[in-house]
Amino acid sequence: MPVLVVGSVALDSVETPFGKADDVLGGSATFFSAAASLLTPVQLVGVVGADFPLEKLKALVDRGVDLAGLEHAEGLSFRWRGRYSHDLGAAETLETHLGVFSRFSPKIPEQFRNAPFVFLGNIDPRLQLEVLNQVKRPRLVACDTMNFWIQSRRPDLIELLKHVDLVTLNDGEARQLSEQVNLVQAARWIMNCGPKHVIIKKGEHGAFMFNADSVFFAPAFPLESVFDPTGAGDSFAGGFIGYLARTGDLTDANLRRAVMYGSALGSFAVEKFSIERLLTVTRADVDTRVRELRQLVAFEEELRA
Amino acid sequence: MPVLVVGSVALDSVETPFGKADDVLGGSATFFSAAASLLTPVQLVGVVGADFPLEKLKALVDRGVDLAGLEHAEGLSFRWRGRYSHDLGAAETLETHLGVFSRFSPKIPEQFRNAPFVFLGNIDPRLQLEVLNQVKRPRLVACDTMNFWIQSRRPDLIELLKHVDLVTLNDGEARQLSEQVNLVQAARWIMNCGPKHVIIKKGEHGAFMFNADSVFFAPAFPLESVFDPTGAGDSFAGGFIGYLARTGDLTDANLRRAVMYGSALGSFAVEKFSIERLLTVTRADVDTRVRELRQLVAFEEELRA
């Protein structure tokens, strides 16, 4: 089944201790699509400026990403420049040029409006709500957000949460949104706003999925070298929703498997700049990494006489 | 089988956002013993001053901790005063009075020298080496350490590592010791110094066990309220080694189970001040928490047609 993603398509310039890359593909919808398209067809809605090197998106099209919803606007594309220090923790943002993204108003093409799975990437919650007004009863709606919207658009974000089934956010954002230090309490606070499932991403420390009556934890794959953390969260979301869309199964058991696919795709994303690694990885590679993640936490209970 | 622990027995004064406690039981050997004694007999070697309220140790004796190796010295006991801020991250040390601990020279009682399992708590690596000169071919020797010794006693610590089977340390210490940012590389560096197993504790983010050809990850239990993080690492070690000593089984499968017992005991330790919670928890409670940890990471692989 197809998944519809609405989010940013950007040009990133990134410096890490291991190198730098200029004007490479970035943005939440880009990373999400690169990951999800390994598992299921993807329908992308976003905007690029007249300066955008469209040929760079061909690899996504070849993988089954439908760009019918990618608006080509007058003006400059969204550009982000960031730097990671030696510990590869949070990026330091050096420059952000919203360009055409500042006037983005998502228009969902008619043929995308029946998408059974919808991912609202990290954009203004008012725009995320606009998307929901255009789609027809999807089976699952998930959204992401960030500190900027939590601070500047809190009422809209709270309104959005009433209309989504699942939210993904990182630990700092979960704490900021809920004003709870403890993640279990933060997740409960967020679920009380509406979503049935809350996924709290902790980067190299793995991810929690909280449901009404259970908690699941997926470890992050212990990579020997992390090259560029940009896009790990959106790739995680792409793996997660992509797996759900491929299987069409929303049972708890399958949601757990989906989180493992999210973790696997997130781990591939950081192995190279931009979506480079996601474009070379195969379905077999992904399945292998999920099995490795399973081995990482596997233990047998004691046999009792 | 008994486990021998050598380490500090202290009086802690702790402030957290949830309250404060003065002159409560603390120290690496104390937390280790409180945790391990739930699973196996413990032999403790340490030192206290003339001011130590010995009656506080009665609960440990009742649980099977043999204090024949607890030296009673002239002078004041080791006291530590620390404070945790709202996020319950690293403690801020306000005062440290080593007292009799500054002249500690561990003397292993004759009846402890055959202990099959030995845990060298976080003390001067020269003293840890002295202990190894007094014991008779234990089946497993594990040690802990900290930033202070890594910096001030590096050559001794490297020498110690040649003689231990397993080392436990936290992520910051692993990076400091190995001068590797990446934990996989840090663990390999440490294993190259001698130990067959390296356990890297990440507090609320769980723990890795690295072996020559495998990695295991145990999640931390997602507690709704963490009361006082003091002693979590030593309680983890107590659960881990205690389980190994109880089962006497050093296979990889059992080492994995032991790490889960470590995680369980660490999670109990932080629920109250000092060893309070460890003294009320039962073996059944521990087994239940291990099962909950197992559920936390449990997922079934996809059935393929």
XYZ file of C-alpha atoms in Angstrom:
610
model
C 0.000 0.000 0.000
C 1.300 3.494 -0.738
C 2.371 5.976 1.880
C 1.914 9.711 1.443
C 4.609 11.961 2.893
C 4.411 15.724 3.171
C 7.545 17.575 4.218
C 10.622 19.464 3.173
C 12.811 18.792 0.151
C 16.005 20.705 0.722
C 19.621 21.186 -0.184
C 21.884 20.497 2.785
C 25.454 21.516 3.381
C 26.960 19.474 6.159
C 30.281 19.429 7.944
C 31.263 16.500 10.129
C 34.642 15.548 11.596
C 34.932 13.158 8.626
C 34.296 15.502 5.731
C 31.905 17.960 4.212
C 29.244 17.940 1.555
C 27.641 20.907 -0.186
C 24.148 21.214 -1.618
C 23.306 17.546 -1.225
C 19.750 16.224 -1.049
C 18.133 16.798 2.305
C 14.817 17.536 3.961
C 12.388 15.413 5.940
C 10.352 14.211 2.939
C 13.526 13.278 1.078
C 14.994 11.110 3.826
C 11.592 9.611 4.600
C 11.029 8.717 0.934
C 14.493 7.266 0.444
C 13.908 4.929 3.390
C 10.228 4.081 2.893
C 10.580 3.418 -0.827
C 12.713 0.382 -0.033
C 9.557 -1.153 1.367
C 6.520 0.364 -0.350
C 5.461 2.931 -2.984
C 5.786 6.533 -1.789
C 3.810 9.620 -2.788
C 5.690 12.820 -2.013
C 4.260 16.307 -1.502
C 6.672 19.201 -1.083
C 8.116 22.226 -2.811
C 11.386 23.111 -4.511
C 12.605 26.368 -6.062
C 13.635 27.091 -9.618
C 17.276 26.474 -8.655
C 16.699 22.884 -7.561
C 18.800 20.246 -9.353
C 15.842 18.014 -10.219
C 18.074 15.354 -11.731
C 19.161 14.524 -8.180
C 15.662 13.199 -7.499
C 15.776 10.691 -10.320
C 17.153 7.984 -8.052
C 14.073 8.358 -5.853
C 11.731 8.145 -8.822
C 13.518 4.974 -9.938
C 12.785 3.521 -6.513
C 9.065 4.184 -6.755
C 8.677 7.664 -5.322
C 5.870 9.501 -7.113
C 6.787 13.192 -7.356
C 3.416 14.326 -8.757
C 2.966 16.347 -5.557
C 6.315 18.129 -5.763
C 5.540 21.758 -6.469
C 8.010 23.759 -8.548
C 7.843 27.339 -7.304
C 9.497 30.598 -8.266
C 12.390 31.461 -5.986
C 15.133 29.625 -4.143
C 14.968 26.166 -2.636
C 15.127 25.490 1.090
C 18.784 25.343 2.129
C 20.231 24.237 5.453
C 23.848 24.371 6.546
C 24.932 22.541 9.670
C 27.937 21.207 11.480
C 28.521 18.281 13.825
C 31.297 18.224 16.371
C 33.375 15.212 17.293
C 30.732 13.420 19.352
C 28.183 13.669 16.480
C 25.528 14.887 18.887
C 23.054 17.605 17.943
C 23.853 19.550 14.788
C 24.837 23.167 15.081
C 22.764 25.033 12.510
C 24.943 27.551 10.702
C 22.423 28.822 8.149
C 18.780 28.261 7.264
C 17.256 29.758 4.115
C 13.606 28.761 3.884
C 13.197 30.147 0.367
C 10.072 28.798 -1.337
C 9.387 26.659 1.723
C 8.335 29.772 3.669
C 5.268 30.114 1.434
C 4.565 26.397 1.144
C 0.936 25.392 1.252
C 0.616 21.676 0.650
C -1.734 20.689 -2.168
C -2.421 16.985 -2.214
C -2.948 15.721 -5.776
C -6.302 14.012 -6.272
C -4.649 10.641 -6.903
C -2.816 10.839 -3.527
C -5.881 11.620 -1.402
C -6.772 7.998 -0.766
C -3.341 7.066 0.582
C -3.946 4.618 3.442
C -0.788 5.706 5.283
C 0.153 9.345 5.793
C 3.312 10.813 7.298
C 3.269 14.498 8.124
C 6.941 15.460 8.199
C 8.266 18.188 10.425
C 6.568 21.348 9.076
C 4.285 24.012 10.561
C 1.461 22.192 12.373
C -1.012 24.482 10.590
C 0.166 22.986 7.306
C 0.059 19.489 8.766
C -3.600 20.153 9.650
C -4.240 21.423 6.103
C -3.019 18.101 4.763
C -5.459 16.220 6.959
C -8.302 18.303 5.515
C -7.394 17.017 2.062
C -6.973 13.284 2.632
C -9.748 10.705 2.867
C -9.835 8.613 6.023
C -6.327 7.133 5.979
C -5.769 3.999 8.043
C -2.873 5.579 9.907
C -1.698 9.168 10.207
C 1.665 9.848 11.821
C 3.380 13.161 12.369
C 6.763 14.446 13.406
C 7.588 17.847 14.862
C 10.466 19.842 16.351
C 11.387 22.297 19.090
C 10.646 25.335 16.916
C 6.967 24.388 16.415
C 6.553 23.213 19.996
C 7.557 26.675 21.106
C 5.969 28.863 18.430
C 2.845 26.860 17.447
C 1.879 24.995 20.589
C -1.936 25.449 20.271
C -1.882 24.290 16.635
C 0.336 21.365 17.504
C -1.987 20.306 20.335
C -4.901 20.554 17.897
C -2.999 18.419 15.386
C -2.337 15.749 18.018
C -6.104 15.206 18.328
C -6.144 14.056 14.715
C -3.119 11.792 14.404
C -2.733 8.155 15.390
C 0.970 8.289 16.059
C 3.627 10.890 16.715
C 7.380 10.521 16.377
C 9.675 12.930 18.175
C 13.008 12.860 19.894
C 13.520 12.716 23.642
C 14.257 16.421 24.029
C 11.166 17.340 22.023
C 8.993 14.946 24.035
C 10.190 16.595 27.242
C 9.689 20.080 25.832
C 6.188 19.324 24.572
C 4.970 17.586 27.719
C 7.005 19.576 30.235
C 7.802 16.212 31.839
C 11.408 15.179 32.441
C 10.581 11.485 32.685
C 9.988 9.894 29.272
C 7.296 7.485 30.471
C 5.354 10.404 31.872
C 6.084 12.492 28.775
C 4.701 9.755 26.542
C 1.559 9.409 28.645
C 1.042 13.185 28.514
C 1.311 13.126 24.723
C -1.024 10.121 24.374
C -3.557 12.036 26.485
C -3.535 14.668 23.722
C -4.805 12.118 21.203
C -2.265 9.785 19.588
C -2.607 6.087 20.381
C 1.131 5.582 19.852
C 4.121 7.756 20.694
C 7.560 6.938 19.364
C 10.364 8.671 21.222
C 13.619 8.571 19.282
C 16.864 8.734 21.262
C 19.352 8.674 18.395
C 22.262 6.339 19.142
C 20.374 5.227 22.281
C 17.490 3.626 20.398
C 13.779 4.362 20.389
C 10.740 3.707 22.558
C 7.245 3.048 21.257
C 4.618 3.743 23.897
C 1.067 2.421 23.511
C -1.812 2.601 25.991
C -0.849 -0.645 27.688
C 2.642 -1.552 26.535
C 6.088 -0.210 25.832
C 8.494 -1.445 23.203
C 12.146 -0.560 22.914
C 14.263 -0.900 19.786
C 18.017 -0.556 20.180
C 20.038 1.483 17.742
C 22.467 -0.579 15.709
C 25.952 -0.170 17.264
C 27.734 1.250 14.240
C 31.483 1.315 14.200
C 31.511 4.622 12.410
C 28.753 7.152 12.155
C 29.418 9.455 9.263
C 26.597 12.010 9.237
C 23.594 11.881 11.588
C 21.458 14.170 9.389
C 18.140 12.595 8.467
C 18.339 9.632 10.835
C 14.984 10.465 12.428
C 13.151 10.854 9.128
C 14.751 7.682 7.793
C 13.590 5.932 10.950
C 10.054 7.192 10.267
C 10.348 6.054 6.643
C 11.377 2.561 7.656
C 8.664 2.391 10.295
C 5.725 3.664 8.215
C 7.058 2.007 5.088
C 6.977 -1.352 6.803
C 3.459 -0.777 8.116
C 2.286 0.254 4.654
C 3.910 -2.743 3.013
C 2.341 -5.198 5.436
C -0.931 -3.327 6.042
C -0.958 -4.809 9.518
C -1.503 -2.553 12.533
C -1.382 -5.180 15.281
C 0.960 -4.553 18.208
C 3.211 -7.387 17.024
C 3.594 -5.753 13.632
C 4.076 -2.261 15.061
C 7.013 -3.707 16.998
C 8.515 -5.178 13.834
C 7.975 -1.822 12.138
C 9.965 -0.039 14.856
C 12.852 -2.437 14.193
C 12.683 -1.537 10.480
C 12.742 2.109 11.523
C 15.846 1.524 13.593
C 17.497 -0.379 10.738
C 16.808 2.360 8.173
C 17.935 5.063 10.612
C 21.218 3.209 11.069
C 21.855 2.995 7.334
C 21.082 6.691 6.843
C 23.990 7.822 9.015
C 26.614 5.724 7.253
C 27.105 8.297 4.477
C 26.168 11.857 3.611
C 22.632 12.704 2.516
C 20.589 9.745 1.223
C 23.651 8.148 -0.422
C 23.622 5.012 1.677
C 19.849 4.641 1.553
C 20.053 4.569 -2.232
C 22.513 1.676 -2.350
C 21.057 -0.453 0.413
C 18.861 -3.375 -0.642
C 15.823 -4.994 0.928
C 18.039 -7.951 1.791
C 20.462 -5.604 3.587
C 17.576 -4.189 5.586
C 16.275 -7.626 6.550
C 19.791 -8.637 7.583
C 20.156 -5.585 9.794
C 16.798 -6.243 11.440
C 18.016 -9.762 12.200
C 21.241 -8.340 13.625
C 19.232 -5.978 15.815
C 17.217 -8.940 16.982
C 20.405 -10.828 17.841
C 21.657 -7.775 19.705
C 18.882 -8.079 22.288
C 18.243 -11.815 22.101
C 18.489 -13.890 25.239
C 16.758 -17.003 26.427
C 15.040 -17.151 29.751
C 16.501 -19.493 32.269
C 15.238 -23.027 32.138
C 13.719 -23.826 35.485
C 13.563 -27.339 36.794
C 28.879 -20.077 44.455
C 30.102 -17.102 46.479
C 31.282 -13.857 44.974
C 34.033 -11.778 46.561
C 33.707 -8.002 46.307
C 36.369 -5.497 47.258
C 35.397 -1.846 47.299
C 34.234 1.121 49.290
C 31.783 1.121 52.180
C 30.757 4.706 52.704
C 28.288 7.121 54.186
C 26.549 9.112 51.473
C 24.642 12.351 51.714
C 22.543 12.872 48.638
C 20.278 15.624 47.380
C 17.914 15.007 44.493
C 14.950 17.053 43.243
C 12.797 14.641 45.265
C 14.421 14.887 48.672
C 17.614 14.462 50.589
C 19.237 11.827 52.731
C 22.146 12.203 55.129
C 24.755 9.648 56.108
C 23.020 6.751 54.428
C 24.803 3.564 53.371
C 26.800 3.986 50.203
C 29.951 2.841 48.471
C 30.608 0.464 45.610
C 30.947 -2.677 47.747
C 27.746 -1.837 49.607
C 25.577 -1.443 46.505
C 27.203 -4.432 44.845
C 26.558 -6.617 47.899
C 22.980 -5.467 48.348
C 22.245 -6.463 44.738
C 24.348 -9.633 44.438
C 23.169 -11.068 47.769
C 19.694 -11.452 46.297
C 21.200 -14.115 44.064
C 24.223 -15.657 45.758
C 26.363 -15.489 48.936
C 28.655 -12.445 49.051
C 32.026 -11.986 50.733
C 32.854 -8.321 51.317
C 36.262 -6.736 51.793
C 36.438 -3.054 52.666
C 37.144 -0.632 55.477
C 35.089 1.571 57.786
C 36.133 4.050 60.469
C 35.404 4.064 64.177
C 32.432 6.357 63.545
C 30.613 3.908 61.253
C 27.087 2.913 62.349
C 27.697 -0.818 62.037
C 24.080 -1.659 62.838
C 23.191 -0.339 59.410
C 25.001 -3.295 57.865
C 22.893 -5.864 59.709
C 20.377 -6.041 56.867
C 23.188 -7.089 54.528
C 24.396 -9.760 56.936
C 20.840 -11.083 57.168
C 20.864 -11.416 53.386
C 24.023 -13.495 53.352
C 26.803 -10.928 53.096
C 29.862 -12.125 55.009
C 31.585 -9.106 56.574
C 34.644 -11.003 57.821
C 36.717 -8.906 55.429
C 35.392 -5.542 56.648
C 38.273 -3.842 58.403
C 37.493 -1.547 61.319
C 40.138 1.162 61.316
C 40.934 4.141 63.498
C 39.661 7.400 62.052
C 36.659 8.562 60.081
C 34.686 6.613 57.495
C 34.601 7.489 53.807
C 31.934 10.134 53.265
C 30.558 11.431 49.984
C 28.110 14.262 49.475
C 26.524 14.764 46.084
C 23.643 16.442 44.354
C 21.582 15.605 41.269
C 19.820 18.224 39.235
C 16.412 17.857 37.649
C 17.442 15.581 34.791
C 19.138 13.134 37.211
C 22.219 12.987 35.015
C 25.723 12.902 36.463
C 26.014 13.719 40.166
C 27.705 16.910 41.225
C 30.137 15.962 43.967
C 29.960 18.506 46.773
C 32.329 16.867 49.248
C 34.530 13.788 49.410
C 36.251 12.776 52.640
C 38.249 9.612 52.066
C 39.024 9.124 55.758
C 40.218 5.584 56.505
C 39.710 4.704 52.850
C 42.795 6.748 51.930
C 44.995 4.220 53.741
C 43.016 1.149 52.669
C 45.074 -1.881 51.782
C 42.767 -4.813 51.089
C 43.513 -7.946 53.072
C 41.562 -10.908 51.810
C 40.659 -13.300 54.666
C 41.956 -16.802 54.125
C 38.415 -18.186 53.805
C 37.633 -15.754 50.964
C 40.678 -16.534 48.828
C 39.056 -19.357 46.932
C 36.068 -17.297 45.806
C 35.259 -18.412 42.245
C 33.884 -14.999 41.289
C 35.658 -11.742 42.141
C 34.479 -8.174 41.632
C 37.043 -5.432 42.063
C 34.974 -2.347 42.790
C 36.079 1.099 41.794
C 39.239 1.669 43.856
C 42.880 2.465 43.053
C 43.998 -0.056 40.394
C 47.119 -0.710 42.492
C 44.833 -2.022 45.227
C 42.797 -3.974 42.700
C 46.058 -5.638 41.611
C 46.912 -6.370 45.266
C 43.643 -8.252 45.587
C 44.494 -10.413 42.587
C 47.773 -11.351 44.259
C 45.818 -12.747 47.187
C 43.116 -14.818 45.476
C 43.493 -18.310 44.046
C 42.596 -18.726 40.394
C 39.012 -17.445 40.387
C 36.802 -18.522 37.507
C 35.950 -14.923 36.665
C 37.489 -11.626 37.714
C 35.649 -8.424 36.882
C 36.637 -4.871 37.678
C 35.099 -1.439 37.583
C 36.934 1.887 37.436
C 36.298 5.614 37.072
C 37.586 8.789 35.428
C 39.860 9.629 38.386
C 41.889 6.407 38.059
C 41.895 6.509 34.262
C 43.583 9.877 34.495
C 45.848 9.437 37.514
C 46.724 5.716 37.382
C 46.612 4.852 33.705
C 49.685 2.534 33.649
C 48.415 0.592 36.676
C 44.961 0.352 35.197
C 46.345 -0.962 31.896
C 48.348 -3.518 33.869
C 45.218 -4.527 35.770
C 43.324 -5.038 32.519
C 45.782 -7.785 31.552
C 44.591 -9.776 34.553
C 40.816 -9.415 34.481
C 38.247 -11.293 32.409
C 35.679 -8.545 32.306
C 35.509 -4.821 32.892
C 32.446 -2.711 33.581
C 32.555 1.022 33.003
C 30.272 3.741 31.808
C 30.289 5.202 28.318
C 32.215 8.320 29.270
C 34.872 6.258 31.035
C 35.150 3.855 28.089
C 35.769 6.812 25.782
C 38.250 8.386 28.178
C 40.189 5.152 28.667
C 40.348 4.209 24.995
C 40.477 7.718 23.555
C 37.879 6.498 21.050
C 34.605 8.375 20.614
C 32.806 5.406 19.064
C 31.766 2.822 21.667
C 32.326 -0.178 19.391
C 35.873 0.975 18.789
C 36.303 1.851 22.471
C 35.225 -1.655 23.479
C 37.610 -3.257 20.986
C 40.458 -1.108 22.293
C 39.743 -2.206 25.856
C 39.447 -5.892 24.879
C 42.845 -5.564 23.211
C 44.208 -4.681 26.667
C 43.151 -8.072 28.009
C 39.515 -8.496 29.091
C 37.426 -10.974 27.084
C 34.266 -9.017 27.896
C 33.591 -5.316 28.207
C 30.328 -4.029 29.630
C 29.633 -0.402 28.829
C 26.898 1.044 31.038
C 24.872 3.929 29.659
C 22.621 4.589 32.653
C 19.031 5.187 31.544
C 20.090 4.225 28.012
C 20.928 0.622 28.869
C 24.158 -1.351 28.631
C 26.257 -3.075 25.991
C 28.241 -6.243 26.532
C 30.990 -6.650 23.957
C 32.702 -9.999 23.428
C 35.264 -10.967 20.814
C 32.642 -11.943 18.268
C 29.300 -10.646 19.492
C 27.546 -7.698 21.041
C 24.607 -7.817 23.402
C 22.440 -4.911 24.445
C 20.247 -4.772 27.526
C 17.744 -1.936 27.760
C 17.285 -0.025 30.975
C 13.864 -0.474 32.512
C 11.751 2.592 31.641
C 10.996 3.735 35.175
C 8.260 6.240 35.703
C 10.172 7.910 38.492
C 13.867 7.701 39.200
C 14.510 8.732 42.756
C 18.283 8.614 43.255
C 20.709 7.316 40.617
C 23.520 6.736 43.144
C 24.819 3.174 43.066
C 23.026 2.083 39.907
C 26.263 0.965 38.253
C 27.464 -1.078 41.230
C 24.004 -2.597 41.638
C 24.121 -3.522 37.956
C 27.472 -5.219 38.559
C 26.036 -6.980 41.611
C 23.105 -8.332 39.639
C 25.352 -9.359 36.772
C 28.091 -11.135 38.740
C 25.594 -12.403 41.296
C 23.665 -14.163 38.567
C 26.826 -15.661 37.074
C 27.933 -16.883 40.501
C 24.540 -18.371 41.256
C 24.408 -20.269 37.974
C 28.125 -20.943 37.591
C 27.621 -20.821 33.845
C 29.907 -18.662 31.703
C 28.433 -19.450 28.286
C 27.493 -16.522 26.059
C 23.806 -17.352 26.533
C 24.158 -17.096 30.282
C 26.282 -13.958 30.170
C 23.401 -12.355 28.277
C 20.927 -13.397 30.931
C 23.302 -12.047 33.552
C 23.368 -8.636 31.861
C 19.560 -8.570 32.073
C 19.798 -9.308 35.806
C 22.296 -6.470 36.051
C 19.879 -4.130 34.309
C 17.039 -5.263 36.593
C 19.028 -4.708 39.791
C 20.274 -1.349 38.552
C 16.695 -0.275 37.932
C 15.605 -1.227 41.450
C 18.545 0.593 43.029
C 17.431 3.990 41.742
C 13.866 3.717 43.042
C 14.839 4.875 46.554
C 17.772 6.379 48.417
C 20.807 4.248 49.249
C 20.203 0.482 49.234
C 16.663 0.875 50.640
C 14.895 -0.574 47.645
C 17.424 -3.355 47.137
C 16.728 -4.509 50.683
C 12.982 -4.878 50.156
C 13.022 -6.366 46.667
C 12.579 -10.145 46.411
C 13.980 -12.724 44.017
C 10.494 -12.974 42.526
C 10.476 -9.198 41.941
C 13.802 -9.492 40.151
C 12.625 -12.353 37.961
C 9.494 -10.358 37.115
C 11.512 -7.338 36.096
C 13.776 -9.457 33.899
C 10.657 -10.789 32.177
C 9.383 -7.218 31.744
C 12.714 -6.230 30.214
C 12.405 -9.173 27.884
C 8.907 -8.062 26.858
C 10.242 -4.561 26.300
C 12.427 -5.758 23.421
C 10.401 -8.763 22.282
C 9.271 -8.964 18.698
C 8.639 -11.810 16.330
C 10.236 -11.965 12.953
C 7.935 -11.745 10.016
C 6.497 -15.004 8.801
C 7.521 -15.419 5.227
C 5.504 -17.427 2.816
